[in-house]
One Martini backbone bead per residue (centre of mass of N, CA, C, O) as a GRO file, in nm:
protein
  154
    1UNK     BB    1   0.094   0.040   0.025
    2UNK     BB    2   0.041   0.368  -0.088
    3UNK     BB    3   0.120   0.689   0.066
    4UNK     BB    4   0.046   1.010  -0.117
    5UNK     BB    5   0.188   1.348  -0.157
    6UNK     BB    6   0.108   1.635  -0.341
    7UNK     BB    7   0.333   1.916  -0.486
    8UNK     BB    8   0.398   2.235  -0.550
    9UNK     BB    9   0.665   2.429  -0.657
   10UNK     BB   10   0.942   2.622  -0.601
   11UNK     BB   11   1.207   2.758  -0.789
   12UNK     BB   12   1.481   2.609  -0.740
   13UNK     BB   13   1.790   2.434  -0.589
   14UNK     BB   14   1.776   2.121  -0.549
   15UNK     BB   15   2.088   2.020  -0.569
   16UNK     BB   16   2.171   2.139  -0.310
   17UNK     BB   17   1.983   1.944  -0.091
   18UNK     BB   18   2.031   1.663  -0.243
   19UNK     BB   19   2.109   1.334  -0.176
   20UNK     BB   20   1.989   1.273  -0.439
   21UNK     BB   21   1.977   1.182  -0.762
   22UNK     BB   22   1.776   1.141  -1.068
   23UNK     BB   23   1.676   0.980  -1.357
   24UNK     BB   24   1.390   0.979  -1.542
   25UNK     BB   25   1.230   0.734  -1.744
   26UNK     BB   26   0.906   0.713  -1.827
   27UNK     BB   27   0.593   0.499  -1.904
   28UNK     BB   28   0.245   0.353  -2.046
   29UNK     BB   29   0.036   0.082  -2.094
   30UNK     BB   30  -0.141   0.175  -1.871
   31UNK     BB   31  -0.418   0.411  -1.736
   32UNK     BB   32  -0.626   0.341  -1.624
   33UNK     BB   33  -0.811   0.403  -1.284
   34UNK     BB   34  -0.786   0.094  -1.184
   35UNK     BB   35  -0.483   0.041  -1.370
   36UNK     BB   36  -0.167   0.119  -1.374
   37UNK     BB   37   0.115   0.084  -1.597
   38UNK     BB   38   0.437   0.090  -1.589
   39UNK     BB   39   0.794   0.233  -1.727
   40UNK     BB   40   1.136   0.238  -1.605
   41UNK     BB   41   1.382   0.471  -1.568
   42UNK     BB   42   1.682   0.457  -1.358
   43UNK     BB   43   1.896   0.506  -1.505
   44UNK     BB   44   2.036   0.196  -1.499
   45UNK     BB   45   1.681   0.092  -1.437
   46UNK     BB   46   1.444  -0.128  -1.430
   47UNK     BB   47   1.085  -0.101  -1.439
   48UNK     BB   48   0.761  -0.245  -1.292
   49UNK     BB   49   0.453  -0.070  -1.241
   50UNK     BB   50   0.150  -0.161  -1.034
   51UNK     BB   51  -0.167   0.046  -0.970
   52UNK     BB   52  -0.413   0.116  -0.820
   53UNK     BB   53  -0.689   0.255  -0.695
   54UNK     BB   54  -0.784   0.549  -0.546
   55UNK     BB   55  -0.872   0.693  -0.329
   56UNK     BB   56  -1.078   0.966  -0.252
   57UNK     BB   57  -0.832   1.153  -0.189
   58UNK     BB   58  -0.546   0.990  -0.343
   59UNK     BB   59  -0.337   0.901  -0.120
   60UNK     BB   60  -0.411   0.570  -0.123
   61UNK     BB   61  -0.284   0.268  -0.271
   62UNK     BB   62  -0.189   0.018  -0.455
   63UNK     BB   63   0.192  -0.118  -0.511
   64UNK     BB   64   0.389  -0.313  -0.747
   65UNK     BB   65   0.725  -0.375  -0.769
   66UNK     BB   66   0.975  -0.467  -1.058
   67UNK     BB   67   1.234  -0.550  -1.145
   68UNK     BB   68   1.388  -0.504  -1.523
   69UNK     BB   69   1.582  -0.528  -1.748
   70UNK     BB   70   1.701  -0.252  -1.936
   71UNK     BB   71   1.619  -0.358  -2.188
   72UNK     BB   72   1.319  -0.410  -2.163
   73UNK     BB   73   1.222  -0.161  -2.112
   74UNK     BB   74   1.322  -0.006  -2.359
   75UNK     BB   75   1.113  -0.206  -2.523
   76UNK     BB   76   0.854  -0.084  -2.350
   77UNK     BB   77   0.839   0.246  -2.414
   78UNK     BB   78   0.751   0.175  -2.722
   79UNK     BB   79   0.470   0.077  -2.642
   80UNK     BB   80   0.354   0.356  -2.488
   81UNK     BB   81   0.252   0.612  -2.446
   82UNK     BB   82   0.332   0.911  -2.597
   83UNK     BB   83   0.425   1.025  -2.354
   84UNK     BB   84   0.727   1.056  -2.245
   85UNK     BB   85   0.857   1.074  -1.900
   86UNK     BB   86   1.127   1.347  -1.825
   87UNK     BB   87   1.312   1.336  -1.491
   88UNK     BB   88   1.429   1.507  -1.218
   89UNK     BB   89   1.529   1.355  -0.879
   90UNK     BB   90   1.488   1.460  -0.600
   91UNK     BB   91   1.649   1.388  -0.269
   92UNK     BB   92   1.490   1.528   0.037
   93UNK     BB   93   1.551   1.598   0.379
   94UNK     BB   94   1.297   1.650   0.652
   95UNK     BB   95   1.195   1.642   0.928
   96UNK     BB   96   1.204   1.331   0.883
   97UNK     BB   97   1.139   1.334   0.546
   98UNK     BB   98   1.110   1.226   0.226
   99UNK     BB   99   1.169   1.414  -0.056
  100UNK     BB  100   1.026   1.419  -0.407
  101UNK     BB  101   1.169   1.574  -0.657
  102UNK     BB  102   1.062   1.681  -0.943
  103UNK     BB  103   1.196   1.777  -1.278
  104UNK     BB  104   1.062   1.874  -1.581
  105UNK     BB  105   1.110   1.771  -1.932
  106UNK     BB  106   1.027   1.870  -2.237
  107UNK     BB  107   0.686   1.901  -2.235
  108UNK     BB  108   0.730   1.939  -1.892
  109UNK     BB  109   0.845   2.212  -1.878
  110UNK     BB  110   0.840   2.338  -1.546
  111UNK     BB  111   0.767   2.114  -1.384
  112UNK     BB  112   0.680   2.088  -1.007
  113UNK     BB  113   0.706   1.759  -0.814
  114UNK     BB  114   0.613   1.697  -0.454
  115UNK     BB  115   0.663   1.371  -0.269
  116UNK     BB  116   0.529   1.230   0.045
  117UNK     BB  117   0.555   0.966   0.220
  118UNK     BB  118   0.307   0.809   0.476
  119UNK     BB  119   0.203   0.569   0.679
  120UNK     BB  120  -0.050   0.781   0.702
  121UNK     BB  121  -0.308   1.001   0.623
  122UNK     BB  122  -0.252   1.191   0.903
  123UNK     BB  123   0.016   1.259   0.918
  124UNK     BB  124   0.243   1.440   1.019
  125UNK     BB  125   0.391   1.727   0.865
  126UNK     BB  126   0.634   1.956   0.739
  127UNK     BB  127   0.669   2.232   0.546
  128UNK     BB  128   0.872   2.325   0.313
  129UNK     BB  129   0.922   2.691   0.168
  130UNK     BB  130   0.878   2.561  -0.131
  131UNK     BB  131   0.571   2.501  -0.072
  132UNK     BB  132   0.273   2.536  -0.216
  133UNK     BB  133   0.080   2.354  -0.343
  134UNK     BB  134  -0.172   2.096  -0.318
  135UNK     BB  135  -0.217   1.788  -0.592
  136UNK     BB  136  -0.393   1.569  -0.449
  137UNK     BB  137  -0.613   1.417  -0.674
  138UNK     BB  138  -0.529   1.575  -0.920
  139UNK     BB  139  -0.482   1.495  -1.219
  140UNK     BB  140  -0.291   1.698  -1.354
  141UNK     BB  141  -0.055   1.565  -1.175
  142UNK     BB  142  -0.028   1.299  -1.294
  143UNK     BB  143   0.148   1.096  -1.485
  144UNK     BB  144  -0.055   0.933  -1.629
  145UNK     BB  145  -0.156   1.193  -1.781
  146UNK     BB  146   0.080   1.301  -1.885
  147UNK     BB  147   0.122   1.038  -2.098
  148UNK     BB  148  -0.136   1.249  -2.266
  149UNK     BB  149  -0.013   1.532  -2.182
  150UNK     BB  150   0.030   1.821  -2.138
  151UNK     BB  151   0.099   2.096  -1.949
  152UNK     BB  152  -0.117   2.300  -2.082
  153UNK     BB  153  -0.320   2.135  -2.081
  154UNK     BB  154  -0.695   2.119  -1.943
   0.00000   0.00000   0.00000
C-alpha cells in the first residue's frame, strides 16, 4: 500500500538540498482508473509497476514493483502511450521524512512536484518553505495523465 501526498514547489536550487539525484524515463503500458502499468527506467535501472485505484482522497492505493533487465524495459518504452515522461528526481530530506521532488523535462519542462510518503493518511509532518500548493488527487498532476497531455492541457 502506498500513501503519498503531492506539492506544487516553488523553482529553486534542488541540487543544492538534495541528497541523491536521479534521471528518470517512464511511460505507461496501460493508464486506466482501476489499474495502471508504468515502465521505468531510472538510471540505469528499469521497473515495471502496477497501481490499484485511488481512494477517495487519491492519497492511499496498492502498488507493486518489479525490477527488470534495462534491454526489457527500454524496448517496453516503445510500447507506452505517447508522451514519454522525463524528469530528476531529486531525494531531499525534512524534517525526519524524504521528499521527492520531480523537476520535468521536454513537453513537461517548468513543471516541478514534489510527494511525500507517509505511515498514515493523516501523519503529521511539516512543509519545507519551497512548497506550494497541495495537488493529491488533482488528476492533472498525476504522471499517468501526464503521459497523455502536456502540461499546458487544461
Amino acid at each position: 500500500m502506498e500513501i503519498e501526498r503531492k506539492f506544487l514547489v516553488q523553482p529553486i536550487a534542488f541540487e543544492a538540498l538534495a541528497k541523491k539525484k536521479n534521471y528518470i524515463k517512464q511511460g505507461y503500458l496501460n493508464t486506466h482508473p482501476e489499474r495502471t502499468v508504468r515502465v521505468r527506467v531510472k538510471n540505469d535501472t528499469g521497473y515495471l509497476t502496477i497501481k490499484g485505484k485511488g481512494n477517495e482522497s487519491g492519497t492511499t492505493r496498492m502498488e507493486w514493483e518489479k525490477e527488470i533487465p534495462l534491454e526489457d524495459a527500454l524496448q517496453l518504452l516503445t510500447l507506452c502511450e505517447p508522451v514519454i515522461i522525463e524528469k530528476t528526481r531529486f531525494d531531499i530530506e525534512f524534517k525526519g521524512f524524504l521528499w521527492e521532488v520531480d523537476v520535468f523535462h521536454g513537453v513537461h519542462q517548468g513543471l516541478m512536484i514534489a510527494e511525500i510518503e507517509l505511515e498514515t493518511e493523516g501523519q503529521f509532518f511539516e512543509k519545507p518553505d519551497w512548497i506550494l500548493q497541495e495537488v493529491t488527487g488533482i488528476e492533472k498532476y498525476y504522471n499517468a495523465y501526464l503521459s497523455k497531455h502536456t502540461v499546458n492541457q487544461k
